[in-house]
PDB file of C-alpha atoms in Angstrom:
ATOM      1  CA  MET A   1     -14.709  15.966 -12.568  1.00  0.00           C
ATOM      2  CA  SER A   2     -16.994  14.806  -9.640  1.00  0.00           C
ATOM      3  CA  PRO A   3     -17.894  17.842  -7.112  1.00  0.00           C
ATOM      4  CA  ARG A   4     -15.532  18.627  -4.605  1.00  0.00           C
ATOM      5  CA  THR A   5     -16.001  17.287  -1.047  1.00  0.00           C
ATOM      6  CA  PRO A   6     -15.222  19.257   1.871  1.00  0.00           C
ATOM      7  CA  ILE A   7     -12.246  17.595   3.627  1.00  0.00           C
ATOM      8  CA  ALA A   8     -13.726  18.958   7.136  1.00  0.00           C
ATOM      9  CA  ALA A   9     -16.877  17.392   6.528  1.00  0.00           C
ATOM     10  CA  ALA A  10     -15.957  13.946   5.050  1.00  0.00           C
ATOM     11  CA  PRO A  11     -16.230  10.770   7.719  1.00  0.00           C
ATOM     12  CA  PRO A  12     -12.948   9.581   8.978  1.00  0.00           C
ATOM     13  CA  ILE A  13     -11.668   6.443   6.763  1.00  0.00           C
ATOM     14  CA  PRO A  14     -11.807   3.069   8.509  1.00  0.00           C
ATOM     15  CA  LEU A  15      -7.882   3.158   8.947  1.00  0.00           C
ATOM     16  CA  GLY A  16      -6.223  -0.071   9.468  1.00  0.00           C
ATOM     17  CA  ARG A  17      -8.967  -2.201   7.495  1.00  0.00           C
ATOM     18  CA  GLU A  18      -9.311  -3.455   4.027  1.00  0.00           C
ATOM     19  CA  VAL A  19     -10.888  -0.443   1.880  1.00  0.00           C
ATOM     20  CA  ALA A  20     -11.555  -0.610  -1.787  1.00  0.00           C
ATOM     21  CA  TYR A  21      -9.738   1.524  -4.228  1.00  0.00           C
ATOM     22  CA  PRO A  22     -11.588   4.405  -5.237  1.00  0.00           C
ATOM     23  CA  ARG A  23     -12.931   5.272  -8.509  1.00  0.00           C
ATOM     24  CA  HIS A  24     -14.012   8.437  -8.205  1.00  0.00           C
ATOM     25  CA  TYR A  25     -11.937  11.915  -7.319  1.00  0.00           C
ATOM     26  CA  ASP A  26     -12.609  12.286  -3.252  1.00  0.00           C
ATOM     27  CA  PRO A  27     -10.511  14.626  -1.134  1.00  0.00           C
ATOM     28  CA  GLY A  28     -12.441  13.402   1.413  1.00  0.00           C
ATOM     29  CA  LEU A  29     -10.216  10.396   1.800  1.00  0.00           C
ATOM     30  CA  LEU A  30      -7.273  12.263   3.212  1.00  0.00           C
ATOM     31  CA  PHE A  31      -6.981  11.723   7.123  1.00  0.00           C
ATOM     32  CA  PRO A  32      -5.208  14.477   9.130  1.00  0.00           C
ATOM     33  CA  ILE A  33      -3.608  13.687  12.217  1.00  0.00           C
ATOM     34  CA  ALA A  34      -2.962  16.504  14.659  1.00  0.00           C
ATOM     35  CA  ARG A  35       0.744  16.914  15.402  1.00  0.00           C
ATOM     36  CA  THR A  36      -0.377  17.852  19.015  1.00  0.00           C
ATOM     37  CA  LEU A  37      -1.130  14.389  19.558  1.00  0.00           C
ATOM     38  CA  GLY A  38       2.419  12.676  19.532  1.00  0.00           C
ATOM     39  CA  ARG A  39       4.219  15.719  20.361  1.00  0.00           C
ATOM     40  CA  ALA A  40       2.551  15.920  23.732  1.00  0.00           C
ATOM     41  CA  GLU A  41       3.878  12.608  24.827  1.00  0.00           C
ATOM     42  CA  ILE A  42       7.344  13.783  24.218  1.00  0.00           C
ATOM     43  CA  GLY A  43       7.000  17.285  25.992  1.00  0.00           C
ATOM     44  CA  ILE A  44       6.722  19.419  22.867  1.00  0.00           C
ATOM     45  CA  ASP A  45       4.001  22.112  23.141  1.00  0.00           C
ATOM     46  CA  ALA A  46       3.074  25.150  21.225  1.00  0.00           C
ATOM     47  CA  ALA A  47       6.620  26.442  21.163  1.00  0.00           C
ATOM     48  CA  LEU A  48       8.616  24.116  18.582  1.00  0.00           C
ATOM     49  CA  PRO A  49      12.184  23.202  19.456  1.00  0.00           C
ATOM     50  CA  PHE A  50      13.024  22.606  15.403  1.00  0.00           C
ATOM     51  CA  ILE A  51      12.233  23.747  11.889  1.00  0.00           C
ATOM     52  CA  GLY A  52      11.597  21.050   9.228  1.00  0.00           C
ATOM     53  CA  HIS A  53       9.218  19.362   6.889  1.00  0.00           C
ATOM     54  CA  ASP A  54       7.976  15.757   5.875  1.00  0.00           C
ATOM     55  CA  ARG A  55       8.895  15.184   1.684  1.00  0.00           C
ATOM     56  CA  TRP A  56       6.691  12.400   0.532  1.00  0.00           C
ATOM     57  CA  HIS A  57       7.694  10.924  -2.828  1.00  0.00           C
ATOM     58  CA  ALA A  58       4.857   9.609  -4.833  1.00  0.00           C
ATOM     59  CA  TYR A  59       5.538   6.894  -7.251  1.00  0.00           C
ATOM     60  CA  GLU A  60       2.308   5.857  -8.394  1.00  0.00           C
ATOM     61  CA  LEU A  61       0.247   9.210  -9.667  1.00  0.00           C
ATOM     62  CA  SER A  62      -1.838   8.973 -12.825  1.00  0.00           C
ATOM     63  CA  TRP A  63      -5.085  10.650 -14.067  1.00  0.00           C
ATOM     64  CA  LEU A  64      -6.643  11.267 -17.619  1.00  0.00           C
ATOM     65  CA  ASP A  65      -5.855  13.784 -20.142  1.00  0.00           C
ATOM     66  CA  ALA A  66      -8.658  15.834 -21.344  1.00  0.00           C
ATOM     67  CA  ARG A  67      -9.412  13.235 -24.119  1.00  0.00           C
ATOM     68  CA  GLY A  68      -9.280  10.169 -21.486  1.00  0.00           C
ATOM     69  CA  LYS A  69      -5.976   8.907 -22.292  1.00  0.00           C
ATOM     70  CA  PRO A  70      -4.420   8.185 -19.090  1.00  0.00           C
ATOM     71  CA  VAL A  71      -0.943  10.224 -17.846  1.00  0.00           C
ATOM     72  CA  VAL A  72       1.367   8.768 -15.548  1.00  0.00           C
ATOM     73  CA  ALA A  73       3.710  10.481 -13.177  1.00  0.00           C
ATOM     74  CA  THR A  74       5.857  10.902 -10.220  1.00  0.00           C
ATOM     75  CA  ALA A  75       5.947  13.877  -7.708  1.00  0.00           C
ATOM     76  CA  THR A  76       7.490  15.298  -4.513  1.00  0.00           C
ATOM     77  CA  ILE A  77       5.057  16.470  -1.699  1.00  0.00           C
ATOM     78  CA  THR A  78       6.877  18.385   1.283  1.00  0.00           C
ATOM     79  CA  VAL A  79       4.378  19.222   4.061  1.00  0.00           C
ATOM     80  CA  PRO A  80       5.771  21.632   6.354  1.00  0.00           C
ATOM     81  CA  GLY A  81       6.672  20.424   9.952  1.00  0.00           C
ATOM     82  CA  ASP A  82       4.836  23.286  11.745  1.00  0.00           C
ATOM     83  CA  SER A  83       1.242  22.658   9.873  1.00  0.00           C
ATOM     84  CA  PRO A  84      -1.483  21.388  12.498  1.00  0.00           C
ATOM     85  CA  HIS A  85      -2.017  18.409  11.148  1.00  0.00           C
ATOM     86  CA  LEU A  86       0.371  15.404   9.499  1.00  0.00           C
ATOM     87  CA  VAL A  87      -1.445  13.259   6.554  1.00  0.00           C
ATOM     88  CA  GLU A  88      -1.835   9.605   7.338  1.00  0.00           C
ATOM     89  CA  SER A  89      -0.260   7.600   4.571  1.00  0.00           C
ATOM     90  CA  LYS A  90      -2.600   5.275   3.592  1.00  0.00           C
ATOM     91  CA  SER A  91      -5.258   7.879   3.209  1.00  0.00           C
ATOM     92  CA  LEU A  92      -2.858  10.027   0.956  1.00  0.00           C
ATOM     93  CA  LYS A  93      -2.514   6.720  -1.186  1.00  0.00           C
ATOM     94  CA  LEU A  94      -5.779   6.428  -1.631  1.00  0.00           C
ATOM     95  CA  TYR A  95      -6.455   9.891  -2.191  1.00  0.00           C
ATOM     96  CA  LEU A  96      -3.655   9.989  -5.255  1.00  0.00           C
ATOM     97  CA  ASN A  97      -5.686   6.752  -6.359  1.00  0.00           C
ATOM     98  CA  SER A  98      -8.872   8.656  -6.563  1.00  0.00           C
ATOM     99  CA  LEU A  99      -7.279  10.878  -9.203  1.00  0.00           C
ATOM    100  CA  ASN A 100      -7.187   7.521 -11.450  1.00  0.00           C
ATOM    101  CA  HIS A 101     -10.389   8.049 -13.508  1.00  0.00           C
ATOM    102  CA  THR A 102     -10.534  11.946 -12.958  1.00  0.00           C
ATOM    103  CA  ARG A 103      -9.614  13.842 -16.464  1.00  0.00           C
ATOM    104  CA  PHE A 104      -7.765  17.211 -16.092  1.00  0.00           C
ATOM    105  CA  ASP A 105      -7.160  19.584 -19.134  1.00  0.00           C
ATOM    106  CA  THR A 106      -3.632  20.234 -18.102  1.00  0.00           C
ATOM    107  CA  ALA A 107      -0.749  18.588 -15.736  1.00  0.00           C
ATOM    108  CA  ASP A 108      -0.782  22.182 -13.615  1.00  0.00           C
ATOM    109  CA  ALA A 109      -4.547  21.338 -13.010  1.00  0.00           C
ATOM    110  CA  VAL A 110      -3.446  18.369 -11.384  1.00  0.00           C
ATOM    111  CA  LEU A 111      -0.417  19.880  -9.520  1.00  0.00           C
ATOM    112  CA  ALA A 112      -3.196  22.530  -8.598  1.00  0.00           C
ATOM    113  CA  ARG A 113      -5.747  20.383  -7.413  1.00  0.00           C
ATOM    114  CA  VAL A 114      -3.348  18.111  -5.119  1.00  0.00           C
ATOM    115  CA  VAL A 115      -1.771  21.303  -3.880  1.00  0.00           C
ATOM    116  CA  ASP A 116      -5.095  22.798  -2.789  1.00  0.00           C
ATOM    117  CA  ASP A 117      -6.232  19.329  -1.278  1.00  0.00           C
ATOM    118  CA  LEU A 118      -3.141  18.740   0.579  1.00  0.00           C
ATOM    119  CA  SER A 119      -2.876  21.997   2.090  1.00  0.00           C
ATOM    120  CA  GLN A 120      -6.395  22.189   3.459  1.00  0.00           C
ATOM    121  CA  SER A 121      -5.631  18.644   5.090  1.00  0.00           C
ATOM    122  CA  ALA A 122      -2.343  19.682   6.743  1.00  0.00           C
ATOM    123  CA  GLY A 123      -3.747  22.890   7.550  1.00  0.00           C
ATOM    124  CA  ALA A 124      -0.708  24.733   5.987  1.00  0.00           C
ATOM    125  CA  ARG A 125       0.877  25.290   2.118  1.00  0.00           C
ATOM    126  CA  VAL A 126       1.986  22.076   1.038  1.00  0.00           C
ATOM    127  CA  ASP A 127       4.324  22.272  -1.830  1.00  0.00           C
ATOM    128  CA  VAL A 128       3.813  19.560  -4.772  1.00  0.00           C
ATOM    129  CA  VAL A 129       6.260  19.099  -7.812  1.00  0.00           C
ATOM    130  CA  PHE A 130       6.281  16.708 -10.405  1.00  0.00           C
ATOM    131  CA  GLY A 131       9.622  14.388 -10.241  1.00  0.00           C
ATOM    132  CA  LEU A 132      11.710  12.958  -7.438  1.00  0.00           C
ATOM    133  CA  PRO A 133      15.044  13.672  -5.931  1.00  0.00           C
ATOM    134  CA  ALA A 134      18.388  12.096  -7.109  1.00  0.00           C
ATOM    135  CA  MET A 135      19.397   8.706  -5.441  1.00  0.00           C
ATOM    136  CA  ALA A 136      22.287  10.003  -2.635  1.00  0.00           C
ATOM    137  CA  ASP A 137      25.567   9.048  -2.797  1.00  0.00           C
ATOM    138  CA  ILE A 138      26.451   6.743   0.233  1.00  0.00           C
ATOM    139  CA  ALA A 139      29.912   7.779   0.204  1.00  0.00           C
ATOM    140  CA  HIS A 140      29.011  11.388   0.889  1.00  0.00           C
ATOM    141  CA  ASP A 141      26.231  10.517   3.707  1.00  0.00           C
ATOM    142  CA  GLY A 142      28.284  10.347   6.669  1.00  0.00           C
ATOM    143  CA  ALA A 143      29.673   7.789   8.878  1.00  0.00           C
ATOM    144  CA  SER A 144      27.489   4.605   9.581  1.00  0.00           C
ATOM    145  CA  ILE A 145      27.468   2.922  12.695  1.00  0.00           C
ATOM    146  CA  ASP A 146      25.784  -0.321  11.789  1.00  0.00           C
ATOM    147  CA  ALA A 147      29.235  -2.255  11.715  1.00  0.00           C
ATOM    148  CA  LEU A 148      29.762  -1.336  15.534  1.00  0.00           C
ATOM    149  CA  ASP A 149      30.287  -4.627  17.557  1.00  0.00           C
ATOM    150  CA  VAL A 150      27.696  -4.193  20.360  1.00  0.00           C
ATOM    151  CA  GLU A 151      25.740  -6.139  22.359  1.00  0.00           C
ATOM    152  CA  ILE A 152      21.665  -5.001  22.063  1.00  0.00           C
ATOM    153  CA  THR A 153      19.493  -6.400  24.368  1.00  0.00           C
ATOM    154  CA  ARG A 154      16.429  -3.036  24.630  1.00  0.00           C
ATOM    155  CA  TYR A 155      13.782  -3.261  21.544  1.00  0.00           C
ATOM    156  CA  GLY A 156      11.182  -1.012  22.986  1.00  0.00           C
ATOM    157  CA  PRO A 157      10.205   1.373  23.941  1.00  0.00           C
ATOM    158  CA  PRO A 158      12.597   3.764  22.858  1.00  0.00           C
ATOM    159  CA  ASP A 159      15.045   4.292  25.793  1.00  0.00           C
ATOM    160  CA  ALA A 160      16.672   8.015  25.844  1.00  0.00           C
ATOM    161  CA  SER A 161      18.717   7.066  28.839  1.00  0.00           C
ATOM    162  CA  LEU A 162      20.541   4.919  26.117  1.00  0.00           C
ATOM    163  CA  LEU A 163      22.259   8.038  24.918  1.00  0.00           C
ATOM    164  CA  ALA A 164      25.786   9.729  25.596  1.00  0.00           C
ATOM    165  CA  ALA A 165      28.122  12.377  24.729  1.00  0.00           C
ATOM    166  CA  ASP A 166      31.723  13.361  25.475  1.00  0.00           C
ATOM    167  CA  ALA A 167      31.408  16.942  26.740  1.00  0.00           C
ATOM    168  CA  GLY A 168      35.051  17.406  26.702  1.00  0.00           C
ATOM    169  CA  ASP A 169      35.336  16.414  23.195  1.00  0.00           C
ATOM    170  CA  VAL A 170      33.167  18.746  20.295  1.00  0.00           C
ATOM    171  CA  VAL A 171      32.979  17.736  16.917  1.00  0.00           C
ATOM    172  CA  ASP A 172      31.141  18.783  13.829  1.00  0.00           C
ATOM    173  CA  GLU A 173      29.979  15.548  12.355  1.00  0.00           C
ATOM    174  CA  GLN A 174      27.232  13.430   9.912  1.00  0.00           C
ATOM    175  CA  LEU A 175      26.444   9.796  11.104  1.00  0.00           C
ATOM    176  CA  THR A 176      23.854   7.553   9.502  1.00  0.00           C
ATOM    177  CA  SER A 177      22.214   4.129  10.609  1.00  0.00           C
ATOM    178  CA  ALA A 178      20.330   2.143   8.023  1.00  0.00           C
ATOM    179  CA  LEU A 179      18.819   0.101  11.025  1.00  0.00           C
ATOM    180  CA  LEU A 180      16.040   2.212  12.589  1.00  0.00           C
ATOM    181  CA  LYS A 181      12.685   0.353  12.512  1.00  0.00           C
ATOM    182  CA  SER A 182       9.212   1.261  14.305  1.00  0.00           C
ATOM    183  CA  ASN A 183       5.815   0.068  13.427  1.00  0.00           C
ATOM    184  CA  CYS A 184       3.064   1.561  12.003  1.00  0.00           C
ATOM    185  CA  PRO A 185       0.293   2.323  15.191  1.00  0.00           C
ATOM    186  CA  VAL A 186      -2.843   1.798  12.774  1.00  0.00           C
ATOM    187  CA  THR A 187      -1.898  -1.523  10.833  1.00  0.00           C
ATOM    188  CA  GLY A 188       1.289  -2.756  12.798  1.00  0.00           C
ATOM    189  CA  GLN A 189       3.085  -2.949   9.574  1.00  0.00           C
ATOM    190  CA  PRO A 190       7.012  -2.295   9.938  1.00  0.00           C
ATOM    191  CA  ASP A 191       8.447   0.920   8.869  1.00  0.00           C
ATOM    192  CA  TRP A 192      12.286   0.864   7.968  1.00  0.00           C
ATOM    193  CA  ALA A 193      14.257   3.679   7.416  1.00  0.00           C
ATOM    194  CA  SER A 194      17.858   5.215   7.201  1.00  0.00           C
ATOM    195  CA  LEU A 195      18.513   7.970   9.498  1.00  0.00           C
ATOM    196  CA  HIS A 196      20.820  10.671   9.080  1.00  0.00           C
ATOM    197  CA  ILE A 197      22.374  12.771  11.791  1.00  0.00           C
ATOM    198  CA  ALA A 198      24.358  15.867  11.433  1.00  0.00           C
ATOM    199  CA  TYR A 199      25.547  17.868  14.559  1.00  0.00           C
ATOM    200  CA  ARG A 200      27.803  20.158  16.397  1.00  0.00           C
ATOM    201  CA  GLY A 201      28.581  19.759  19.747  1.00  0.00           C
ATOM    202  CA  PRO A 202      30.064  17.001  22.239  1.00  0.00           C
ATOM    203  CA  ARG A 203      31.030  13.945  20.453  1.00  0.00           C
ATOM    204  CA  ILE A 204      27.850  11.240  20.645  1.00  0.00           C
ATOM    205  CA  ASP A 205      28.970   7.977  21.613  1.00  0.00           C
ATOM    206  CA  ARG A 206      28.065   6.058  18.416  1.00  0.00           C
ATOM    207  CA  ALA A 207      27.591   2.370  20.719  1.00  0.00           C
ATOM    208  CA  ALA A 208      24.980   4.200  22.549  1.00  0.00           C
ATOM    209  CA  LEU A 209      23.284   5.746  19.592  1.00  0.00           C
ATOM    210  CA  LEU A 210      22.967   2.349  17.689  1.00  0.00           C
ATOM    211  CA  ARG A 211      21.644   0.975  21.037  1.00  0.00           C
ATOM    212  CA  TYR A 212      19.097   3.871  21.192  1.00  0.00           C
ATOM    213  CA  LEU A 213      18.283   3.553  17.598  1.00  0.00           C
ATOM    214  CA  VAL A 214      17.223  -0.154  17.944  1.00  0.00           C
ATOM    215  CA  SER A 215      15.282   0.697  20.918  1.00  0.00           C
ATOM    216  CA  PHE A 216      12.576   1.446  18.457  1.00  0.00           C
ATOM    217  CA  ARG A 217      12.532  -1.507  16.650  1.00  0.00           C
ATOM    218  CA  ASP A 218       9.171  -2.905  18.637  1.00  0.00           C
ATOM    219  CA  HIS A 219       7.905   0.879  19.023  1.00  0.00           C
ATOM    220  CA  ALA A 220       4.509   1.674  17.244  1.00  0.00           C
ATOM    221  CA  GLU A 221       4.591   5.909  16.251  1.00  0.00           C
ATOM    222  CA  PHE A 222       4.005   7.604  12.934  1.00  0.00           C
ATOM    223  CA  HIS A 223       6.903   8.244  11.016  1.00  0.00           C
ATOM    224  CA  GLU A 224       7.099  11.734  11.751  1.00  0.00           C
ATOM    225  CA  GLN A 225       6.453  11.164  15.416  1.00  0.00           C
ATOM    226  CA  CYS A 226       9.690   8.863  15.613  1.00  0.00           C
ATOM    227  CA  VAL A 227      12.014  11.451  13.960  1.00  0.00           C
ATOM    228  CA  GLU A 228      10.642  14.328  16.579  1.00  0.00           C
ATOM    229  CA  ARG A 229      11.511  11.677  19.264  1.00  0.00           C
ATOM    230  CA  VAL A 230      15.007  11.215  18.118  1.00  0.00           C
ATOM    231  CA  PHE A 231      15.596  15.077  17.719  1.00  0.00           C
ATOM    232  CA  VAL A 232      14.264  15.919  21.312  1.00  0.00           C
ATOM    233  CA  ASP A 233      15.910  12.815  22.680  1.00  0.00           C
ATOM    234  CA  LEU A 234      19.402  13.905  21.149  1.00  0.00           C
ATOM    235  CA  LEU A 235      18.741  17.730  22.125  1.00  0.00           C
ATOM    236  CA  ALA A 236      18.282  16.704  25.810  1.00  0.00           C
ATOM    237  CA  ARG A 237      20.842  13.974  26.387  1.00  0.00           C
ATOM    238  CA  CYS A 238      23.508  15.144  24.106  1.00  0.00           C
ATOM    239  CA  ARG A 239      23.128  18.997  24.024  1.00  0.00           C
ATOM    240  CA  PRO A 240      24.884  19.904  20.630  1.00  0.00           C
ATOM    241  CA  ASP A 241      24.865  23.331  19.645  1.00  0.00           C
ATOM    242  CA  ALA A 242      23.296  22.156  16.257  1.00  0.00           C
ATOM    243  CA  LEU A 243      21.495  19.249  15.114  1.00  0.00           C
ATOM    244  CA  SER A 244      19.703  17.628  12.302  1.00  0.00           C
ATOM    245  CA  VAL A 245      18.007  14.613  11.943  1.00  0.00           C
ATOM    246  CA  GLU A 246      16.116  13.276   8.814  1.00  0.00           C
ATOM    247  CA  ALA A 247      15.109   9.541   8.173  1.00  0.00           C
ATOM    248  CA  ARG A 248      14.337   8.282   4.973  1.00  0.00           C
ATOM    249  CA  TYR A 249      11.415   5.368   4.932  1.00  0.00           C
ATOM    250  CA  THR A 250      11.542   2.829   2.540  1.00  0.00           C
ATOM    251  CA  ARG A 251       8.413   2.385   0.322  1.00  0.00           C
ATOM    252  CA  ARG A 252       4.718   1.101   0.886  1.00  0.00           C
ATOM    253  CA  GLY A 253       1.703   1.359  -0.997  1.00  0.00           C
ATOM    254  CA  GLY A 254       3.796   3.823  -3.841  1.00  0.00           C
ATOM    255  CA  LEU A 255       5.160   6.388  -1.245  1.00  0.00           C
ATOM    256  CA  ASP A 256       7.905   6.798   0.962  1.00  0.00           C
ATOM    257  CA  ILE A 257       8.547   9.638   3.729  1.00  0.00           C
ATOM    258  CA  ASN A 258      11.131  11.670   4.656  1.00  0.00           C
ATOM    259  CA  PRO A 259      10.674  13.605   7.770  1.00  0.00           C
ATOM    260  CA  TRP A 260      13.552  16.446   8.602  1.00  0.00           C
ATOM    261  CA  ARG A 261      13.935  18.181  11.798  1.00  0.00           C
ATOM    262  CA  ALA A 262      16.774  20.447  12.675  1.00  0.00           C
ATOM    263  CA  THR A 263      17.500  23.641  15.072  1.00  0.00           C
ATOM    264  CA  PRO A 264      16.389  26.826  14.039  1.00  0.00           C
ATOM    265  CA  GLY A 265      18.904  28.298  11.167  1.00  0.00           C
ATOM    266  CA  HIS A 266      20.239  24.662  10.297  1.00  0.00           C
ATOM    267  CA  ALA A 267      20.571  24.364   6.432  1.00  0.00           C
ATOM    268  CA  MET A 268      18.081  22.344   5.017  1.00  0.00           C
ATOM    269  CA  PRO A 269      19.754  18.399   3.615  1.00  0.00           C
ATOM    270  CA  ALA A 270      19.916  17.966   0.103  1.00  0.00           C
ATOM    271  CA  ARG A 271      16.926  16.433  -1.469  1.00  0.00           C
ATOM    272  CA  LEU A 272      17.903  12.988  -2.190  1.00  0.00           C
ATOM    273  CA  ARG A 273      16.366   9.168  -1.982  1.00  0.00           C
ATOM    274  CA  ASP A 274      18.046   6.132  -0.613  1.00  0.00           C
ATOM    275  CA  GLU A 275      18.806   3.001  -2.774  1.00  0.00           C
ATOM    276  CA  ARG A 276      16.227   1.225  -0.759  1.00  0.00           C
ATOM    277  CA  GLN A 277      13.340   3.734  -1.491  1.00  0.00           C
TER     278      GLN A 277
END
């Protein structure tokens, strides 16, 4: 196995440019981004108003066994939402591909190495397990708002003033939309997701919510930051007593990401995948 390169000492990779796939193990490919950068824009300081995590699904994981025979696997990677850094998706893809020609004695050794490298990059303990979650049953995901007959004219930037709720009608419900789209701030490529909202409090105006979500359509922001923006805007404008927001983004480069943010004490949603993932 090639000598390990300290992540902190590695030069930044040229994000947004064509990069040759690595042929040698290189944890220096991981590109951490300070979460404070995106949070400052939406008024989040050191005191986080949420709990949560970023769950990655890796579909293209491979390495060589002790005799040089290729092994293929899938993995679920969970980065805590209170970690100092998020890991940029292209750098994660390149890092995982750097394992392709690396020999490991056991599968457990692969897990240990990936856990260590990602934890160093994120600045907090990252959980990695082999395998992927089950597919979601759409009938139990909540009420979809996508069929609402509404006129929409705003596609960016995200407009929290569109949100509304009825304080006189308190409910406990789950809402979903498959119409969330934003753009990668690095490459400009579209990021597609279904959004899953569970809340208890004043009834959220569904048409208003749909217009708000579509206002992300031309917006450039990382997946994790988009979900935090939705959470903060819903909390401020609709004032729920309890709130959970999860986005299940479609796959790109052999990876999909599922950021989840919720009010403290809220139950973690079931680990599931959408059919588009």
